[in-house]
Tab-separated table of C-alpha atoms in Angstrom:
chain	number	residue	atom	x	y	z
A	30	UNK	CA	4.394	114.077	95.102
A	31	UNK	CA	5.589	114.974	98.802
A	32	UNK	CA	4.763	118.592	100.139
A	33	UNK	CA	7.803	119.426	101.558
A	34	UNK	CA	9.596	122.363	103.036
A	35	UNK	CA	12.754	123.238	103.986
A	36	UNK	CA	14.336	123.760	107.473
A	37	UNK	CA	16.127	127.283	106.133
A	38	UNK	CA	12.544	128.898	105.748
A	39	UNK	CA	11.028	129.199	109.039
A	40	UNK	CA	12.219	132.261	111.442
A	41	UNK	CA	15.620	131.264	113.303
A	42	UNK	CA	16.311	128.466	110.711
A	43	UNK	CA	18.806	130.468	108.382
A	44	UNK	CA	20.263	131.929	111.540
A	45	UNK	CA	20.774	128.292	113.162
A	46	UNK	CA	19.020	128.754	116.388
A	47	UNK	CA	15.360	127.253	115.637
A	48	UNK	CA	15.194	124.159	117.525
A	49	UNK	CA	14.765	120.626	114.800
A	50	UNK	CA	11.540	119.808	116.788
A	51	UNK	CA	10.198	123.722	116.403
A	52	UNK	CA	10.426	123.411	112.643
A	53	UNK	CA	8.934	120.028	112.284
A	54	UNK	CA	6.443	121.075	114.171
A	55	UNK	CA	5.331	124.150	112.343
A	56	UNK	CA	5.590	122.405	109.586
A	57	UNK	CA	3.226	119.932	110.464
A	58	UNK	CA	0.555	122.542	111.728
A	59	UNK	CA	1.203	124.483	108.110
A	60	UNK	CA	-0.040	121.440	106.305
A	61	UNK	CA	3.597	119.854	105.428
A	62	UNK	CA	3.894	116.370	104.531
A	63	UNK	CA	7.598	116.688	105.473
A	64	UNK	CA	10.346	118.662	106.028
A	65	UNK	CA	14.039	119.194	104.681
A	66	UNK	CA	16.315	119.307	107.651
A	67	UNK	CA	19.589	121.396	107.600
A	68	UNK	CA	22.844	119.796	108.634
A	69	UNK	CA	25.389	122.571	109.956
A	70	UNK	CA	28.545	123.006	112.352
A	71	UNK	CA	26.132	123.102	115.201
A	72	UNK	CA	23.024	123.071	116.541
A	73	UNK	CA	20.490	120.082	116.887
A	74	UNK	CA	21.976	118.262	113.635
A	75	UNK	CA	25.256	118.607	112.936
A	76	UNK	CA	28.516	116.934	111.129
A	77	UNK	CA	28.901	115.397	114.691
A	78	UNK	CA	25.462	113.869	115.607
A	79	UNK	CA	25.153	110.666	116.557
A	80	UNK	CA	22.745	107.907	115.246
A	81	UNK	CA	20.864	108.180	118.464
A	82	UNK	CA	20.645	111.889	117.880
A	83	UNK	CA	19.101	111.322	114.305
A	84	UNK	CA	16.654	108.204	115.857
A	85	UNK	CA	15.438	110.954	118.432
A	86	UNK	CA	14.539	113.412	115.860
A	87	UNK	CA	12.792	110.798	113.088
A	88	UNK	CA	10.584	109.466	115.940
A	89	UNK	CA	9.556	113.059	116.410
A	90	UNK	CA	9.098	114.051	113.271
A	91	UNK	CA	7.529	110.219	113.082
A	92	UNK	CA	4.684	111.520	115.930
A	93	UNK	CA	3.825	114.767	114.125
A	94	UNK	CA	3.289	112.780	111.036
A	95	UNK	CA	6.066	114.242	109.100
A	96	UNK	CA	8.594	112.297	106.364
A	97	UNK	CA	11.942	113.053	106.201
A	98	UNK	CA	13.095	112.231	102.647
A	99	UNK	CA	15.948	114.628	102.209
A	100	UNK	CA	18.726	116.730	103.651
A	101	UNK	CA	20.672	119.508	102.949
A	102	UNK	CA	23.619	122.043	104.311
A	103	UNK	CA	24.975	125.063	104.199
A	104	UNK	CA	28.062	124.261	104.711
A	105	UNK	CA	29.375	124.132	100.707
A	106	UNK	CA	29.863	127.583	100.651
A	107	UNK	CA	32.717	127.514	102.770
A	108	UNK	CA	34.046	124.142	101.678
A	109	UNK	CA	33.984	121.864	99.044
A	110	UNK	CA	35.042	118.927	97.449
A	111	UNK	CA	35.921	121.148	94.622
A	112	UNK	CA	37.648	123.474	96.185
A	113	UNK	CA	41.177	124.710	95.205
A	114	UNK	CA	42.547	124.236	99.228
A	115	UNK	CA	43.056	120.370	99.081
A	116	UNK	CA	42.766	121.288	103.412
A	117	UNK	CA	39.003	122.319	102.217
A	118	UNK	CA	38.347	119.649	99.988
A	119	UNK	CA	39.504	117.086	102.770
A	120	UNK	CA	37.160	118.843	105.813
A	121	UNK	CA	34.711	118.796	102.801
A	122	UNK	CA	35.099	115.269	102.203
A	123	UNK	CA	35.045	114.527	105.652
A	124	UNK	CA	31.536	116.484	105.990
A	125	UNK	CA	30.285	114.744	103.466
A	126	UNK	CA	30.864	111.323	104.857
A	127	UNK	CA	29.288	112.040	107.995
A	128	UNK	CA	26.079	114.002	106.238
A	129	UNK	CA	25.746	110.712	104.107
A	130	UNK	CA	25.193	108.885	107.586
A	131	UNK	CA	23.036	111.468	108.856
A	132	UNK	CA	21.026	111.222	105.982
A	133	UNK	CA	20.432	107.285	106.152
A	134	UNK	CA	19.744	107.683	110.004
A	135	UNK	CA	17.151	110.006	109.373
A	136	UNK	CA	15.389	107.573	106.835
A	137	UNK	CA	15.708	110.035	103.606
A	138	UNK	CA	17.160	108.818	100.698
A	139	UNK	CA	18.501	112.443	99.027
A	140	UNK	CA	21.294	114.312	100.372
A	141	UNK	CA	21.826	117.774	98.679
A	142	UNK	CA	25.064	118.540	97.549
A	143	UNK	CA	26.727	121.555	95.725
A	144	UNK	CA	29.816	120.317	94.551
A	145	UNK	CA	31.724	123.632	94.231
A	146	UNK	CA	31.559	127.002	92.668
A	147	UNK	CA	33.665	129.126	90.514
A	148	UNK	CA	32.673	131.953	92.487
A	149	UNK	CA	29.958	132.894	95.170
A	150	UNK	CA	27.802	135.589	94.826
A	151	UNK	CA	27.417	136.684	98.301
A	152	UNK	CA	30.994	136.261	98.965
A	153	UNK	CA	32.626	138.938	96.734
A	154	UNK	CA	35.875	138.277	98.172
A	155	UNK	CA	36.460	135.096	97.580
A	156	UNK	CA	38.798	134.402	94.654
A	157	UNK	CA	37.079	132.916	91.218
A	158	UNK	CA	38.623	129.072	90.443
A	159	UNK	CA	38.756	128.464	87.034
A	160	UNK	CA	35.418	126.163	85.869
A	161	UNK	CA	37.507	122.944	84.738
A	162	UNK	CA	39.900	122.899	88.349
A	163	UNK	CA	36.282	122.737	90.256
A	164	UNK	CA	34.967	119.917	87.753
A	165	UNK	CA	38.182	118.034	88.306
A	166	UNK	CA	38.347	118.490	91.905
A	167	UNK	CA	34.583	117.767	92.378
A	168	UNK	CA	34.625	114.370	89.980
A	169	UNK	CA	37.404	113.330	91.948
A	170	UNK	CA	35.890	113.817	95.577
A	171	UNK	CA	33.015	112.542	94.272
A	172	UNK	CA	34.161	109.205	92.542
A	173	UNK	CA	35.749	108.385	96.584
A	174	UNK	CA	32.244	109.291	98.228
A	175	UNK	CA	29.704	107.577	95.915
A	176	UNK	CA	30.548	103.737	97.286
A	177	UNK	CA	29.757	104.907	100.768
A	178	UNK	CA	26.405	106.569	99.244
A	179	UNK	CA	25.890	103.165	98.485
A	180	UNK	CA	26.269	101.374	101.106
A	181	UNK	CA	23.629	103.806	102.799
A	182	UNK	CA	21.045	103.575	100.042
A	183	UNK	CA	21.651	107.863	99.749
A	184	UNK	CA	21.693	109.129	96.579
A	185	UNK	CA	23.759	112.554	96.293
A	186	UNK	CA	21.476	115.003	94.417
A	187	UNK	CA	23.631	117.818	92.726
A	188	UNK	CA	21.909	121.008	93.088
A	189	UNK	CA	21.865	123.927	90.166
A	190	UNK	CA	22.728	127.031	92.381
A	191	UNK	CA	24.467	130.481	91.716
A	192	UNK	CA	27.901	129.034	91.303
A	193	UNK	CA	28.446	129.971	87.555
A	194	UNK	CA	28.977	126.163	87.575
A	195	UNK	CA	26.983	123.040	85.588
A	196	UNK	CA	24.966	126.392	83.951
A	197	UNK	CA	23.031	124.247	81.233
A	198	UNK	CA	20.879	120.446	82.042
A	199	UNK	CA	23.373	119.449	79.409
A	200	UNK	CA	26.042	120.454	81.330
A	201	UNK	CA	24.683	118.995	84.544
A	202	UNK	CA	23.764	115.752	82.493
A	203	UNK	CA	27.199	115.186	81.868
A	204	UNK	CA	28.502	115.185	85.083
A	205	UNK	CA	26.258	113.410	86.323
A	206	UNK	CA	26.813	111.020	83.731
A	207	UNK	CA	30.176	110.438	84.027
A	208	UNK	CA	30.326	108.370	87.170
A	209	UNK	CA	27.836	105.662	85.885
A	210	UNK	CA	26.525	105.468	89.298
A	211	UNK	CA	22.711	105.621	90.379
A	212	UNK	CA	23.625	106.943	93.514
A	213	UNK	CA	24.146	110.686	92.009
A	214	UNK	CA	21.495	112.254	90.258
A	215	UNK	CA	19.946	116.536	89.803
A	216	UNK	CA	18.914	118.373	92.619
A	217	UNK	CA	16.645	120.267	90.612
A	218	UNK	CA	15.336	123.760	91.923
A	219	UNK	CA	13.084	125.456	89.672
A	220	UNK	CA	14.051	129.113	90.891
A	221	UNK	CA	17.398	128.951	90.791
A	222	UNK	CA	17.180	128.602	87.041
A	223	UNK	CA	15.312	131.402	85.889
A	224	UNK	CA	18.330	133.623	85.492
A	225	UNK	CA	19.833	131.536	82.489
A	226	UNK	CA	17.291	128.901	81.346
A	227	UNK	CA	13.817	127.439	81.955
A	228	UNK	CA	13.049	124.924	84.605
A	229	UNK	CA	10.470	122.842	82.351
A	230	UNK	CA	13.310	122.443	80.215
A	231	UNK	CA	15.906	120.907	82.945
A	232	UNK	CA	13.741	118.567	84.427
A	233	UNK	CA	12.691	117.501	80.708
A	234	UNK	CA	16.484	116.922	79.934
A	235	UNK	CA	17.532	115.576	83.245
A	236	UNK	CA	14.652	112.920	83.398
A	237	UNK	CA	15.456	110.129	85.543
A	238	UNK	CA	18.366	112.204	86.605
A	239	UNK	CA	16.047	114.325	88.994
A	240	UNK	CA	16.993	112.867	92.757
A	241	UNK	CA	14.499	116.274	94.410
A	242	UNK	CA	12.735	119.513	93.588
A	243	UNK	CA	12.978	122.625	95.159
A	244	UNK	CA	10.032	125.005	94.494
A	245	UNK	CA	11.298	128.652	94.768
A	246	UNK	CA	10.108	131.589	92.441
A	247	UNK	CA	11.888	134.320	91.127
A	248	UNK	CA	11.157	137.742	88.925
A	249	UNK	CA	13.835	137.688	85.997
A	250	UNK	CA	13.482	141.846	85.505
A	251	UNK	CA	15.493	142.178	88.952
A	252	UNK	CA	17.911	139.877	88.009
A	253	UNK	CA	19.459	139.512	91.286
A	254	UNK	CA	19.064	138.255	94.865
A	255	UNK	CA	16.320	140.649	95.535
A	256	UNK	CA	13.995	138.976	92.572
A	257	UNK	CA	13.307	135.747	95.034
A	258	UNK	CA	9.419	136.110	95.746
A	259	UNK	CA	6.569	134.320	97.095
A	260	UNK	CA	5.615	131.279	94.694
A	261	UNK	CA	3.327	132.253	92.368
A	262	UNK	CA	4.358	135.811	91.903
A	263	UNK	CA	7.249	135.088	89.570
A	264	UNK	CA	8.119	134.093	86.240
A	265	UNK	CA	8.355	130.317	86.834
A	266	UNK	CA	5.471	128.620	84.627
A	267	UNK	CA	4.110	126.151	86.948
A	268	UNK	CA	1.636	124.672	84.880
A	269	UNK	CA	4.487	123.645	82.595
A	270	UNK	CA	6.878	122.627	85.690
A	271	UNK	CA	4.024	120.155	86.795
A	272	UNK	CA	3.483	118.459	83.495
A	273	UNK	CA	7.014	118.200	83.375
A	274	UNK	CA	7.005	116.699	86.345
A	275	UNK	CA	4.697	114.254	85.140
A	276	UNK	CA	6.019	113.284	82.028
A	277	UNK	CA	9.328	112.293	83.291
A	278	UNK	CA	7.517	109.977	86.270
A	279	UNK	CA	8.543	112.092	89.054
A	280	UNK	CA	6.732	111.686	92.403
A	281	UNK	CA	9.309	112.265	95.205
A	282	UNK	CA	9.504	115.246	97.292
A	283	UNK	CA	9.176	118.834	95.901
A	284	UNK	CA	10.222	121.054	98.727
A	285	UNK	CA	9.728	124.672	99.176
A	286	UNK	CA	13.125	126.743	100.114
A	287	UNK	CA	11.735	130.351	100.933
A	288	UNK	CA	15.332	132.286	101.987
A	289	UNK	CA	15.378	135.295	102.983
A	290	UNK	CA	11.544	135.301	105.661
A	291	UNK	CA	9.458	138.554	105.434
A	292	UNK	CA	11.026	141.129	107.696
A	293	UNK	CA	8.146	141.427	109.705
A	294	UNK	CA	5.041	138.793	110.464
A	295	UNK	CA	7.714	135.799	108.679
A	296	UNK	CA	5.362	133.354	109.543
A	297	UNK	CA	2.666	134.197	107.407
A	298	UNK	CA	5.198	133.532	104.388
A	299	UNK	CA	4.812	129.436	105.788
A	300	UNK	CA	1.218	130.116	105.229
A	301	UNK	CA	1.328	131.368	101.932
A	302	UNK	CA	3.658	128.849	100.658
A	303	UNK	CA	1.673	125.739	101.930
A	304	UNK	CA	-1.348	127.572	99.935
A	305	UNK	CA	0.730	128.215	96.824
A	306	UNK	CA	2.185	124.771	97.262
A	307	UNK	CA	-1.747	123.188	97.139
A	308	UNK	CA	-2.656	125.426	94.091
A	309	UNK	CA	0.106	124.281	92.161
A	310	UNK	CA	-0.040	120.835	93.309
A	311	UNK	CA	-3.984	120.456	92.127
A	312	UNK	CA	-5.184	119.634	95.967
């Protein structure tokens, strides 16, 4: 498997202004195979960078000695293909296409997506859709994106997040299912699951479904935001996660997402992920 991490968890990558380069290099000198870049409205890698842009950054990440086999963004929360604003679902669409290049021009093959949410957490405001208008809407933007997947040899990796949405590996099963396609598969991340079910369980159910792997770990008796800790310290069995893992033939990239950074010293969270990351890994 491929020690990854993601852009979001080094200082200034959440925020936006940690420079592409800066990341891959840290992650590099932390012991990363590769890293999970972060497409946003700005910044080095945005919806509007260019394939030269991209080339620039793979060649660097190409010198440190860094792979590149996924992406993801941020921007879902504000607008998705499931969406009930048709003007969101069309700038989400639009997003989409260009991430899908960005994605090929980088050389990875897995392009997170979240497809839509019924409601958002952090975002208390924001009206709740009902669960079958964002399965509609999502299947539909979906079902007009997945030829140009194709095309780029990127395969759209649905990811199980805090969107009261695809709650069960059942539930995410079928969804994926339904397009017939084997350029959509699970985005799988092993935190994010603690709340309602048991990792071991989704990959074991999702099989060849599972595009990527995010390692987080979380403490079920807080039960909220607040119960994201260091891997290792929460209730996620890794021994069982691994041999998961194995039985299903997984060997891709299994990249560490560690949002929010420690207050103070945040670097030394890198540190202690890479060595969490080893343990559980058997190096």
């Amino acid at each position: 498997m491929i020690k990854s991490i993601n852009y979001w968890s080094f200082p200034g990558g959440l925020e936006g202004p940690l420079r592409v380069f800066d990341a891959m290099r840290l992650a590099s000198e932390h012991g990363f195979e590769a890293i999970e870049l972060g497409v946003g409205d700005a910044g080095d890698l945005s919806v509007s960078s260019t394939e030269e842009d991209c080339q620039r950054i793979l060649g660097q990440a190409r010198d440190l000695g860094l792979k590149l086999p996924s992406v993801a963004s941020g921007l879902y929360w504000d607008r998705s293909l499931g969406d009930a604003d048709p003007a969101k679902r069309q700038r989400a669409r639009e997003d989409l296409e260009a991430m899908i290049r960005i994605t090929s021009w980088l050389g990875a093959t897995t392009l997170l997506v979240i497809p839509g949410a019924v409601d958002v957490f952090f975002l208390p405001d924001r009206q709740a859709m009902s669960y079958g208008e964002v399965w509609r809407n999502a299947t539909e933007g979906l079902r007009v994106l997945l030829p140009l997947a194709a095309d780029h040899g990127v395969r759209l990796g649905i990811e199980n997040v805090w969107n009261k949405f695809l709650l069960s590996p059942q539930e995410m099963a079928s969804f994926i299912d339904q397009f017939d396609s084997p350029w959509i598969g699970a985005y799988v991340d092993v935190g994010n699951v603690l709340p309602y079910g048991y990792p071991e369980q989704w990959l074991r159910q999702l099989g060849p479904r599972v595009a990527a792997v995010h390692f987080k770990d979380f403490r079920r008796s807080v039960g909220s935001g607040d119960g994201f800790v260091d891997l290792l310290e929460g209730d996620v069995n890794w021994p069982e996660v691994m041999a998961a893992l194995a039985e299903i033939g997984y060997d891709g990239p299994v990249t560490a997402e560690m949002i929010p950074g420690y207050k103070h010293h945040p670097m030394v969270r890198i540190g202690n992920t890479s060595r969490a990351m080893d343990a559980i890994l058997g190096r």
